């Protein structure tokens, strides 16, 4: 699959979900007004939730989303444990190393620079309202810390392979030209460098795509 075929496949995936976005827009307008921009774009200062006669649906979604985080990510105790695949290898030295690795992993996840708490909170409320959330974890721009992000369902499509596993994920992305150049440097098209110098806050329309190797 070349880049043109990949682009055509992604455009087709986005076009097929128009009616689904209308459903999500309806759900958001009643339960999650802050996310009710699936089929329209709001400007800063626009009113939202003015269509609601009561705040009860919004409060129900908020309480459910808060409970998900409270149950799964309690700050007072670890929410996960690291264990070897082969339990026979879990001797005393291995347990000591696993405990050290677990503490290191938790510290790396909850460092403020990772934005872990923010991304997970947004994901909790997306899951409470729409039954799914799009989360990513990667290294930050400086490659010295993890970075967690929660993306709008409106901007993401995905595809399953013959085994039912996700084989393609594509996200519509509009970074500023300066940010795009700061991330990819000279790997960008030369015009991006010129824009980063002359119009650093112009938005660039991009696709962020992850596919399986054989694609």
JSON list of C-alpha atoms in Angstrom, two decimals:
[
{"chain": "A", "resi": 1, "resn": "UNK", "atom": "CA", "xyz": [0.00, 0.00, 0.00]},
{"chain": "A", "resi": 2, "resn": "UNK", "atom": "CA", "xyz": [1.53, 3.32, -1.09]},
{"chain": "A", "resi": 3, "resn": "UNK", "atom": "CA", "xyz": [0.80, 6.71, 0.46]},
{"chain": "A", "resi": 4, "resn": "UNK", "atom": "CA", "xyz": [-1.95, 7.54, -2.07]},
{"chain": "A", "resi": 5, "resn": "UNK", "atom": "CA", "xyz": [-3.80, 4.29, -1.33]},
{"chain": "A", "resi": 6, "resn": "UNK", "atom": "CA", "xyz": [-3.40, 4.90, 2.38]},
{"chain": "A", "resi": 7, "resn": "UNK", "atom": "CA", "xyz": [-4.79, 8.42, 2.06]},
{"chain": "A", "resi": 8, "resn": "UNK", "atom": "CA", "xyz": [-7.74, 7.14, 0.02]},
{"chain": "A", "resi": 9, "resn": "UNK", "atom": "CA", "xyz": [-8.48, 4.45, 2.63]},
{"chain": "A", "resi": 10, "resn": "UNK", "atom": "CA", "xyz": [-8.41, 6.98, 5.46]},
{"chain": "A", "resi": 11, "resn": "UNK", "atom": "CA", "xyz": [-10.65, 9.45, 3.61]},
{"chain": "A", "resi": 12, "resn": "UNK", "atom": "CA", "xyz": [-13.11, 6.61, 2.99]},
{"chain": "A", "resi": 13, "resn": "UNK", "atom": "CA", "xyz": [-13.15, 5.70, 6.69]},
{"chain": "A", "resi": 14, "resn": "UNK", "atom": "CA", "xyz": [-13.90, 9.29, 7.66]},
{"chain": "A", "resi": 15, "resn": "UNK", "atom": "CA", "xyz": [-16.69, 9.58, 5.07]},
{"chain": "A", "resi": 16, "resn": "UNK", "atom": "CA", "xyz": [-18.43, 6.37, 6.21]},
{"chain": "A", "resi": 17, "resn": "UNK", "atom": "CA", "xyz": [-19.05, 7.56, 9.76]},
{"chain": "A", "resi": 18, "resn": "UNK", "atom": "CA", "xyz": [-21.11, 10.70, 9.07]},
{"chain": "A", "resi": 19, "resn": "UNK", "atom": "CA", "xyz": [-24.32, 9.28, 10.55]},
{"chain": "A", "resi": 20, "resn": "UNK", "atom": "CA", "xyz": [-22.40, 7.98, 13.57]},
{"chain": "A", "resi": 21, "resn": "UNK", "atom": "CA", "xyz": [-21.07, 11.49, 14.25]},
{"chain": "A", "resi": 22, "resn": "UNK", "atom": "CA", "xyz": [-24.64, 12.79, 14.22]},
{"chain": "A", "resi": 23, "resn": "UNK", "atom": "CA", "xyz": [-25.50, 10.26, 16.94]},
{"chain": "A", "resi": 24, "resn": "UNK", "atom": "CA", "xyz": [-22.49, 11.30, 19.02]},
{"chain": "A", "resi": 25, "resn": "UNK", "atom": "CA", "xyz": [-23.44, 14.94, 18.58]},
{"chain": "A", "resi": 26, "resn": "UNK", "atom": "CA", "xyz": [-26.93, 14.22, 19.91]},
{"chain": "A", "resi": 27, "resn": "UNK", "atom": "CA", "xyz": [-25.53, 12.31, 22.89]},
{"chain": "A", "resi": 28, "resn": "UNK", "atom": "CA", "xyz": [-23.03, 15.07, 23.64]},
{"chain": "A", "resi": 29, "resn": "UNK", "atom": "CA", "xyz": [-25.61, 17.85, 23.50]},
{"chain": "A", "resi": 30, "resn": "UNK", "atom": "CA", "xyz": [-27.60, 16.09, 26.21]},
{"chain": "A", "resi": 31, "resn": "UNK", "atom": "CA", "xyz": [-24.90, 14.51, 28.38]},
{"chain": "A", "resi": 32, "resn": "UNK", "atom": "CA", "xyz": [-21.54, 16.14, 27.57]},
{"chain": "A", "resi": 33, "resn": "UNK", "atom": "CA", "xyz": [-22.01, 19.68, 26.18]},
{"chain": "A", "resi": 34, "resn": "UNK", "atom": "CA", "xyz": [-18.27, 20.41, 26.41]},
{"chain": "A", "resi": 35, "resn": "UNK", "atom": "CA", "xyz": [-17.70, 17.77, 23.70]},
{"chain": "A", "resi": 36, "resn": "UNK", "atom": "CA", "xyz": [-20.71, 18.67, 21.54]},
{"chain": "A", "resi": 37, "resn": "UNK", "atom": "CA", "xyz": [-18.70, 19.70, 18.48]},
{"chain": "A", "resi": 38, "resn": "UNK", "atom": "CA", "xyz": [-18.81, 16.55, 16.37]},
{"chain": "A", "resi": 39, "resn": "UNK", "atom": "CA", "xyz": [-20.78, 18.05, 13.50]},
{"chain": "A", "resi": 40, "resn": "UNK", "atom": "CA", "xyz": [-20.17, 21.76, 14.12]},
{"chain": "A", "resi": 41, "resn": "UNK", "atom": "CA", "xyz": [-17.30, 24.00, 15.13]},
{"chain": "A", "resi": 42, "resn": "UNK", "atom": "CA", "xyz": [-17.76, 26.36, 18.04]},
{"chain": "A", "resi": 43, "resn": "UNK", "atom": "CA", "xyz": [-16.04, 29.69, 18.36]},
{"chain": "A", "resi": 44, "resn": "UNK", "atom": "CA", "xyz": [-14.63, 31.06, 21.59]},
{"chain": "A", "resi": 45, "resn": "UNK", "atom": "CA", "xyz": [-17.44, 32.76, 23.47]},
{"chain": "A", "resi": 46, "resn": "UNK", "atom": "CA", "xyz": [-20.27, 30.67, 21.96]},
{"chain": "A", "resi": 47, "resn": "UNK", "atom": "CA", "xyz": [-22.87, 29.49, 24.43]},
{"chain": "A", "resi": 48, "resn": "UNK", "atom": "CA", "xyz": [-23.38, 25.78, 24.96]},
{"chain": "A", "resi": 49, "resn": "UNK", "atom": "CA", "xyz": [-25.89, 23.68, 26.90]},
{"chain": "A", "resi": 50, "resn": "UNK", "atom": "CA", "xyz": [-28.48, 26.42, 26.35]},
{"chain": "A", "resi": 51, "resn": "UNK", "atom": "CA", "xyz": [-30.76, 23.74, 24.84]},
{"chain": "A", "resi": 52, "resn": "UNK", "atom": "CA", "xyz": [-31.00, 21.77, 28.10]},
{"chain": "A", "resi": 53, "resn": "UNK", "atom": "CA", "xyz": [-34.04, 22.17, 30.33]},
{"chain": "A", "resi": 54, "resn": "UNK", "atom": "CA", "xyz": [-32.26, 20.43, 33.22]},
{"chain": "A", "resi": 55, "resn": "UNK", "atom": "CA", "xyz": [-28.69, 19.68, 34.22]},
{"chain": "A", "resi": 56, "resn": "UNK", "atom": "CA", "xyz": [-29.56, 16.18, 35.49]},
{"chain": "A", "resi": 57, "resn": "UNK", "atom": "CA", "xyz": [-28.17, 14.25, 32.44]},
{"chain": "A", "resi": 58, "resn": "UNK", "atom": "CA", "xyz": [-24.91, 16.22, 32.62]},
{"chain": "A", "resi": 59, "resn": "UNK", "atom": "CA", "xyz": [-24.58, 15.56, 36.35]},
{"chain": "A", "resi": 60, "resn": "UNK", "atom": "CA", "xyz": [-25.17, 11.82, 35.82]},
{"chain": "A", "resi": 61, "resn": "UNK", "atom": "CA", "xyz": [-22.41, 11.66, 33.20]},
{"chain": "A", "resi": 62, "resn": "UNK", "atom": "CA", "xyz": [-20.08, 13.70, 35.40]},
{"chain": "A", "resi": 63, "resn": "UNK", "atom": "CA", "xyz": [-20.65, 11.45, 38.41]},
{"chain": "A", "resi": 64, "resn": "UNK", "atom": "CA", "xyz": [-20.14, 8.28, 36.36]},
{"chain": "A", "resi": 65, "resn": "UNK", "atom": "CA", "xyz": [-16.95, 9.62, 34.79]},
{"chain": "A", "resi": 66, "resn": "UNK", "atom": "CA", "xyz": [-15.58, 10.64, 38.18]},
{"chain": "A", "resi": 67, "resn": "UNK", "atom": "CA", "xyz": [-16.39, 7.22, 39.64]},
{"chain": "A", "resi": 68, "resn": "UNK", "atom": "CA", "xyz": [-14.42, 5.44, 36.89]},
{"chain": "A", "resi": 69, "resn": "UNK", "atom": "CA", "xyz": [-11.28, 7.30, 37.85]},
{"chain": "A", "resi": 70, "resn": "UNK", "atom": "CA", "xyz": [-11.90, 6.89, 41.57]},
{"chain": "A", "resi": 71, "resn": "UNK", "atom": "CA", "xyz": [-12.25, 3.10, 41.21]},
{"chain": "A", "resi": 72, "resn": "UNK", "atom": "CA", "xyz": [-9.43, 2.43, 38.74]},
{"chain": "A", "resi": 73, "resn": "UNK", "atom": "CA", "xyz": [-6.78, 4.98, 39.72]},
{"chain": "A", "resi": 74, "resn": "UNK", "atom": "CA", "xyz": [-6.75, 5.41, 43.47]},
{"chain": "A", "resi": 75, "resn": "UNK", "atom": "CA", "xyz": [-3.79, 7.58, 44.42]},
{"chain": "A", "resi": 76, "resn": "UNK", "atom": "CA", "xyz": [-3.42, 5.93, 47.84]},
{"chain": "A", "resi": 77, "resn": "UNK", "atom": "CA", "xyz": [-2.48, 2.52, 46.42]},
{"chain": "A", "resi": 78, "resn": "UNK", "atom": "CA", "xyz": [-0.92, 1.16, 43.20]},
{"chain": "A", "resi": 79, "resn": "UNK", "atom": "CA", "xyz": [-3.34, 0.44, 40.40]},
{"chain": "A", "resi": 80, "resn": "UNK", "atom": "CA", "xyz": [-1.14, -2.15, 38.70]},
{"chain": "A", "resi": 81, "resn": "UNK", "atom": "CA", "xyz": [1.56, -4.73, 39.41]},
{"chain": "A", "resi": 82, "resn": "UNK", "atom": "CA", "xyz": [4.38, -5.99, 37.20]},
{"chain": "A", "resi": 83, "resn": "UNK", "atom": "CA", "xyz": [4.75, -9.76, 37.02]},
{"chain": "A", "resi": 84, "resn": "UNK", "atom": "CA", "xyz": [6.82, -12.11, 34.82]},
{"chain": "A", "resi": 85, "resn": "UNK", "atom": "CA", "xyz": [5.13, -14.20, 32.16]},
{"chain": "A", "resi": 86, "resn": "UNK", "atom": "CA", "xyz": [6.79, -17.31, 33.59]},
{"chain": "A", "resi": 87, "resn": "UNK", "atom": "CA", "xyz": [5.82, -17.49, 37.28]},
{"chain": "A", "resi": 88, "resn": "UNK", "atom": "CA", "xyz": [8.61, -20.04, 37.93]},
{"chain": "A", "resi": 89, "resn": "UNK", "atom": "CA", "xyz": [11.18, -17.26, 37.45]},
{"chain": "A", "resi": 90, "resn": "UNK", "atom": "CA", "xyz": [9.70, -15.11, 40.22]},
{"chain": "A", "resi": 91, "resn": "UNK", "atom": "CA", "xyz": [12.32, -15.74, 42.90]},
{"chain": "A", "resi": 92, "resn": "UNK", "atom": "CA", "xyz": [13.35, -13.30, 45.63]},
{"chain": "A", "resi": 93, "resn": "UNK", "atom": "CA", "xyz": [15.74, -11.30, 43.43]},
{"chain": "A", "resi": 94, "resn": "UNK", "atom": "CA", "xyz": [13.14, -11.07, 40.69]},
{"chain": "A", "resi": 95, "resn": "UNK", "atom": "CA", "xyz": [10.49, -9.83, 43.12]},
{"chain": "A", "resi": 96, "resn": "UNK", "atom": "CA", "xyz": [12.83, -7.12, 44.40]},
{"chain": "A", "resi": 97, "resn": "UNK", "atom": "CA", "xyz": [13.57, -5.96, 40.84]},
{"chain": "A", "resi": 98, "resn": "UNK", "atom": "CA", "xyz": [9.88, -6.04, 39.88]},
{"chain": "A", "resi": 99, "resn": "UNK", "atom": "CA", "xyz": [9.00, -3.94, 42.92]},
{"chain": "A", "resi": 100, "resn": "UNK", "atom": "CA", "xyz": [11.68, -1.42, 41.94]},
{"chain": "A", "resi": 101, "resn": "UNK", "atom": "CA", "xyz": [10.45, -1.35, 38.31]},
{"chain": "A", "resi": 102, "resn": "UNK", "atom": "CA", "xyz": [6.85, -0.92, 39.43]},
{"chain": "A", "resi": 103, "resn": "UNK", "atom": "CA", "xyz": [7.75, 2.07, 41.59]},
{"chain": "A", "resi": 104, "resn": "UNK", "atom": "CA", "xyz": [9.78, 3.60, 38.77]},
{"chain": "A", "resi": 105, "resn": "UNK", "atom": "CA", "xyz": [6.93, 3.09, 36.28]},
{"chain": "A", "resi": 106, "resn": "UNK", "atom": "CA", "xyz": [4.38, 4.67, 38.60]},
{"chain": "A", "resi": 107, "resn": "UNK", "atom": "CA", "xyz": [6.64, 7.65, 39.24]},
{"chain": "A", "resi": 108, "resn": "UNK", "atom": "CA", "xyz": [7.18, 8.10, 35.50]},
{"chain": "A", "resi": 109, "resn": "UNK", "atom": "CA", "xyz": [3.44, 7.93, 34.81]},
{"chain": "A", "resi": 110, "resn": "UNK", "atom": "CA", "xyz": [2.34, 10.38, 37.50]},
{"chain": "A", "resi": 111, "resn": "UNK", "atom": "CA", "xyz": [5.02, 13.04, 36.86]},
{"chain": "A", "resi": 112, "resn": "UNK", "atom": "CA", "xyz": [3.22, 16.35, 36.11]},
{"chain": "A", "resi": 113, "resn": "UNK", "atom": "CA", "xyz": [4.94, 16.74, 32.74]},
{"chain": "A", "resi": 114, "resn": "UNK", "atom": "CA", "xyz": [3.26, 13.58, 31.40]},
{"chain": "A", "resi": 115, "resn": "UNK", "atom": "CA", "xyz": [-0.28, 15.04, 31.67]},
{"chain": "A", "resi": 116, "resn": "UNK", "atom": "CA", "xyz": [-1.41, 11.57, 32.75]},
{"chain": "A", "resi": 117, "resn": "UNK", "atom": "CA", "xyz": [-4.15, 12.73, 35.14]},
{"chain": "A", "resi": 118, "resn": "UNK", "atom": "CA", "xyz": [-5.62, 15.16, 32.61]},
{"chain": "A", "resi": 119, "resn": "UNK", "atom": "CA", "xyz": [-5.69, 12.64, 29.76]},
{"chain": "A", "resi": 120, "resn": "UNK", "atom": "CA", "xyz": [-7.18, 9.88, 31.91]},
{"chain": "A", "resi": 121, "resn": "UNK", "atom": "CA", "xyz": [-9.86, 12.22, 33.29]},
{"chain": "A", "resi": 122, "resn": "UNK", "atom": "CA", "xyz": [-10.87, 13.24, 29.77]},
{"chain": "A", "resi": 123, "resn": "UNK", "atom": "CA", "xyz": [-10.90, 9.58, 28.73]},
{"chain": "A", "resi": 124, "resn": "UNK", "atom": "CA", "xyz": [-13.10, 8.64, 31.69]},
{"chain": "A", "resi": 125, "resn": "UNK", "atom": "CA", "xyz": [-15.75, 11.15, 30.67]},
{"chain": "A", "resi": 126, "resn": "UNK", "atom": "CA", "xyz": [-15.57, 10.21, 26.99]},
{"chain": "A", "resi": 127, "resn": "UNK", "atom": "CA", "xyz": [-16.10, 6.59, 28.02]},
{"chain": "A", "resi": 128, "resn": "UNK", "atom": "CA", "xyz": [-18.98, 7.52, 30.31]},
{"chain": "A", "resi": 129, "resn": "UNK", "atom": "CA", "xyz": [-20.72, 9.48, 27.55]},
{"chain": "A", "resi": 130, "resn": "UNK", "atom": "CA", "xyz": [-19.85, 7.58, 24.36]},
{"chain": "A", "resi": 131, "resn": "UNK", "atom": "CA", "xyz": [-18.61, 4.16, 25.51]},
{"chain": "A", "resi": 132, "resn": "UNK", "atom": "CA", "xyz": [-15.08, 4.64, 24.15]},
{"chain": "A", "resi": 133, "resn": "UNK", "atom": "CA", "xyz": [-12.10, 6.93, 24.33]},
{"chain": "A", "resi": 134, "resn": "UNK", "atom": "CA", "xyz": [-9.00, 7.55, 22.21]},
{"chain": "A", "resi": 135, "resn": "UNK", "atom": "CA", "xyz": [-5.84, 7.67, 24.33]},
{"chain": "A", "resi": 136, "resn": "UNK", "atom": "CA", "xyz": [-2.21, 7.74, 23.31]},
{"chain": "A", "resi": 137, "resn": "UNK", "atom": "CA", "xyz": [1.08, 7.32, 25.15]},
{"chain": "A", "resi": 138, "resn": "UNK", "atom": "CA", "xyz": [4.43, 8.28, 23.69]},
{"chain": "A", "resi": 139, "resn": "UNK", "atom": "CA", "xyz": [7.58, 10.20, 24.53]},
{"chain": "A", "resi": 140, "resn": "UNK", "atom": "CA", "xyz": [7.36, 13.97, 24.65]},
{"chain": "A", "resi": 141, "resn": "UNK", "atom": "CA", "xyz": [9.14, 16.25, 22.20]},
{"chain": "A", "resi": 142, "resn": "UNK", "atom": "CA", "xyz": [12.35, 16.26, 24.24]},
{"chain": "A", "resi": 143, "resn": "UNK", "atom": "CA", "xyz": [12.30, 12.44, 24.63]},
{"chain": "A", "resi": 144, "resn": "UNK", "atom": "CA", "xyz": [12.85, 12.74, 28.37]},
{"chain": "A", "resi": 145, "resn": "UNK", "atom": "CA", "xyz": [9.37, 11.91, 29.71]},
{"chain": "A", "resi": 146, "resn": "UNK", "atom": "CA", "xyz": [6.16, 10.12, 28.80]},
{"chain": "A", "resi": 147, "resn": "UNK", "atom": "CA", "xyz": [3.26, 12.06, 27.30]},
{"chain": "A", "resi": 148, "resn": "UNK", "atom": "CA", "xyz": [-0.38, 11.00, 27.63]},
{"chain": "A", "resi": 149, "resn": "UNK", "atom": "CA", "xyz": [-3.07, 12.52, 25.40]},
{"chain": "A", "resi": 150, "resn": "UNK", "atom": "CA", "xyz": [-6.82, 12.04, 24.99]},
{"chain": "A", "resi": 151, "resn": "UNK", "atom": "CA", "xyz": [-8.09, 12.89, 21.51]},
{"chain": "A", "resi": 152, "resn": "UNK", "atom": "CA", "xyz": [-11.55, 13.87, 20.31]},
{"chain": "A", "resi": 153, "resn": "UNK", "atom": "CA", "xyz": [-13.49, 10.96, 18.79]},
{"chain": "A", "resi": 154, "resn": "UNK", "atom": "CA", "xyz": [-14.43, 13.29, 15.94]},
{"chain": "A", "resi": 155, "resn": "UNK", "atom": "CA", "xyz": [-10.84, 13.37, 14.70]},
{"chain": "A", "resi": 156, "resn": "UNK", "atom": "CA", "xyz": [-9.93, 9.66, 14.81]},
{"chain": "A", "resi": 157, "resn": "UNK", "atom": "CA", "xyz": [-10.77, 6.59, 12.71]},
{"chain": "A", "resi": 158, "resn": "UNK", "atom": "CA", "xyz": [-9.46, 3.05, 12.91]},
{"chain": "A", "resi": 159, "resn": "UNK", "atom": "CA", "xyz": [-9.66, -0.28, 11.08]},
{"chain": "A", "resi": 160, "resn": "UNK", "atom": "CA", "xyz": [-9.49, -3.91, 12.20]},
{"chain": "A", "resi": 161, "resn": "UNK", "atom": "CA", "xyz": [-7.53, -6.69, 10.50]},
{"chain": "A", "resi": 162, "resn": "UNK", "atom": "CA", "xyz": [-8.68, -10.29, 9.92]},
{"chain": "A", "resi": 163, "resn": "UNK", "atom": "CA", "xyz": [-7.88, -11.18, 13.55]},
{"chain": "A", "resi": 164, "resn": "UNK", "atom": "CA", "xyz": [-10.04, -8.40, 14.96]},
{"chain": "A", "resi": 165, "resn": "UNK", "atom": "CA", "xyz": [-7.00, -6.37, 16.08]},
{"chain": "A", "resi": 166, "resn": "UNK", "atom": "CA", "xyz": [-6.60, -2.69, 15.24]},
{"chain": "A", "resi": 167, "resn": "UNK", "atom": "CA", "xyz": [-4.32, -2.43, 12.19]},
{"chain": "A", "resi": 168, "resn": "UNK", "atom": "CA", "xyz": [-4.75, 1.22, 11.23]},
{"chain": "A", "resi": 169, "resn": "UNK", "atom": "CA", "xyz": [-5.31, 4.36, 13.28]},
{"chain": "A", "resi": 170, "resn": "UNK", "atom": "CA", "xyz": [-5.58, 7.80, 11.67]},
{"chain": "A", "resi": 171, "resn": "UNK", "atom": "CA", "xyz": [-6.10, 11.15, 13.34]},
{"chain": "A", "resi": 172, "resn": "UNK", "atom": "CA", "xyz": [-6.86, 14.53, 11.83]},
{"chain": "A", "resi": 173, "resn": "UNK", "atom": "CA", "xyz": [-4.32, 16.94, 13.22]},
{"chain": "A", "resi": 174, "resn": "UNK", "atom": "CA", "xyz": [-3.98, 20.71, 12.88]},
{"chain": "A", "resi": 175, "resn": "UNK", "atom": "CA", "xyz": [-0.71, 21.75, 14.55]},
{"chain": "A", "resi": 176, "resn": "UNK", "atom": "CA", "xyz": [0.76, 25.22, 14.22]},
{"chain": "A", "resi": 177, "resn": "UNK", "atom": "CA", "xyz": [3.52, 25.41, 11.62]},
{"chain": "A", "resi": 178, "resn": "UNK", "atom": "CA", "xyz": [6.08, 26.20, 14.33]},
{"chain": "A", "resi": 179, "resn": "UNK", "atom": "CA", "xyz": [5.06, 23.12, 16.33]},
{"chain": "A", "resi": 180, "resn": "UNK", "atom": "CA", "xyz": [5.22, 20.89, 13.27]},
{"chain": "A", "resi": 181, "resn": "UNK", "atom": "CA", "xyz": [8.71, 22.12, 12.50]},
{"chain": "A", "resi": 182, "resn": "UNK", "atom": "CA", "xyz": [9.83, 21.76, 16.15]},
{"chain": "A", "resi": 183, "resn": "UNK", "atom": "CA", "xyz": [8.73, 18.11, 16.10]},
{"chain": "A", "resi": 184, "resn": "UNK", "atom": "CA", "xyz": [10.01, 16.96, 12.70]},
{"chain": "A", "resi": 185, "resn": "UNK", "atom": "CA", "xyz": [12.62, 19.57, 11.83]},
{"chain": "A", "resi": 186, "resn": "UNK", "atom": "CA", "xyz": [14.11, 19.23, 8.33]},
{"chain": "A", "resi": 187, "resn": "UNK", "atom": "CA", "xyz": [12.05, 16.10, 7.66]},
{"chain": "A", "resi": 188, "resn": "UNK", "atom": "CA", "xyz": [9.15, 18.45, 6.87]},
{"chain": "A", "resi": 189, "resn": "UNK", "atom": "CA", "xyz": [8.50, 19.86, 3.43]},
{"chain": "A", "resi": 190, "resn": "UNK", "atom": "CA", "xyz": [10.65, 22.99, 2.89]},
{"chain": "A", "resi": 191, "resn": "UNK", "atom": "CA", "xyz": [7.49, 25.13, 2.84]},
{"chain": "A", "resi": 192, "resn": "UNK", "atom": "CA", "xyz": [6.83, 24.21, 6.48]},
{"chain": "A", "resi": 193, "resn": "UNK", "atom": "CA", "xyz": [10.14, 25.75, 7.53]},
{"chain": "A", "resi": 194, "resn": "UNK", "atom": "CA", "xyz": [9.29, 28.95, 5.65]},
{"chain": "A", "resi": 195, "resn": "UNK", "atom": "CA", "xyz": [5.87, 29.10, 7.32]},
{"chain": "A", "resi": 196, "resn": "UNK", "atom": "CA", "xyz": [7.39, 28.41, 10.74]},
{"chain": "A", "resi": 197, "resn": "UNK", "atom": "CA", "xyz": [9.57, 31.49, 10.27]},
{"chain": "A", "resi": 198, "resn": "UNK", "atom": "CA", "xyz": [7.03, 33.83, 8.64]},
{"chain": "A", "resi": 199, "resn": "UNK", "atom": "CA", "xyz": [3.65, 32.61, 9.93]},
{"chain": "A", "resi": 200, "resn": "UNK", "atom": "CA", "xyz": [4.41, 30.43, 12.98]},
{"chain": "A", "resi": 201, "resn": "UNK", "atom": "CA", "xyz": [0.79, 30.19, 14.13]},
{"chain": "A", "resi": 202, "resn": "UNK", "atom": "CA", "xyz": [-0.80, 29.13, 10.85]},
{"chain": "A", "resi": 203, "resn": "UNK", "atom": "CA", "xyz": [-2.57, 25.79, 11.23]},
{"chain": "A", "resi": 204, "resn": "UNK", "atom": "CA", "xyz": [-1.35, 22.90, 9.08]},
{"chain": "A", "resi": 205, "resn": "UNK", "atom": "CA", "xyz": [-3.79, 20.17, 8.03]},
{"chain": "A", "resi": 206, "resn": "UNK", "atom": "CA", "xyz": [-2.16, 16.79, 8.68]},
{"chain": "A", "resi": 207, "resn": "UNK", "atom": "CA", "xyz": [-2.94, 13.13, 9.21]},
{"chain": "A", "resi": 208, "resn": "UNK", "atom": "CA", "xyz": [-1.21, 11.29, 12.04]},
{"chain": "A", "resi": 209, "resn": "UNK", "atom": "CA", "xyz": [-1.30, 7.65, 10.93]},
{"chain": "A", "resi": 210, "resn": "UNK", "atom": "CA", "xyz": [-0.16, 4.40, 12.57]},
{"chain": "A", "resi": 211, "resn": "UNK", "atom": "CA", "xyz": [-0.38, 1.18, 10.52]},
{"chain": "A", "resi": 212, "resn": "UNK", "atom": "CA", "xyz": [0.86, -2.38, 10.74]},
{"chain": "A", "resi": 213, "resn": "UNK", "atom": "CA", "xyz": [4.22, -3.08, 9.13]},
{"chain": "A", "resi": 214, "resn": "UNK", "atom": "CA", "xyz": [2.79, -5.25, 6.34]},
{"chain": "A", "resi": 215, "resn": "UNK", "atom": "CA", "xyz": [0.56, -2.35, 5.23]}
]
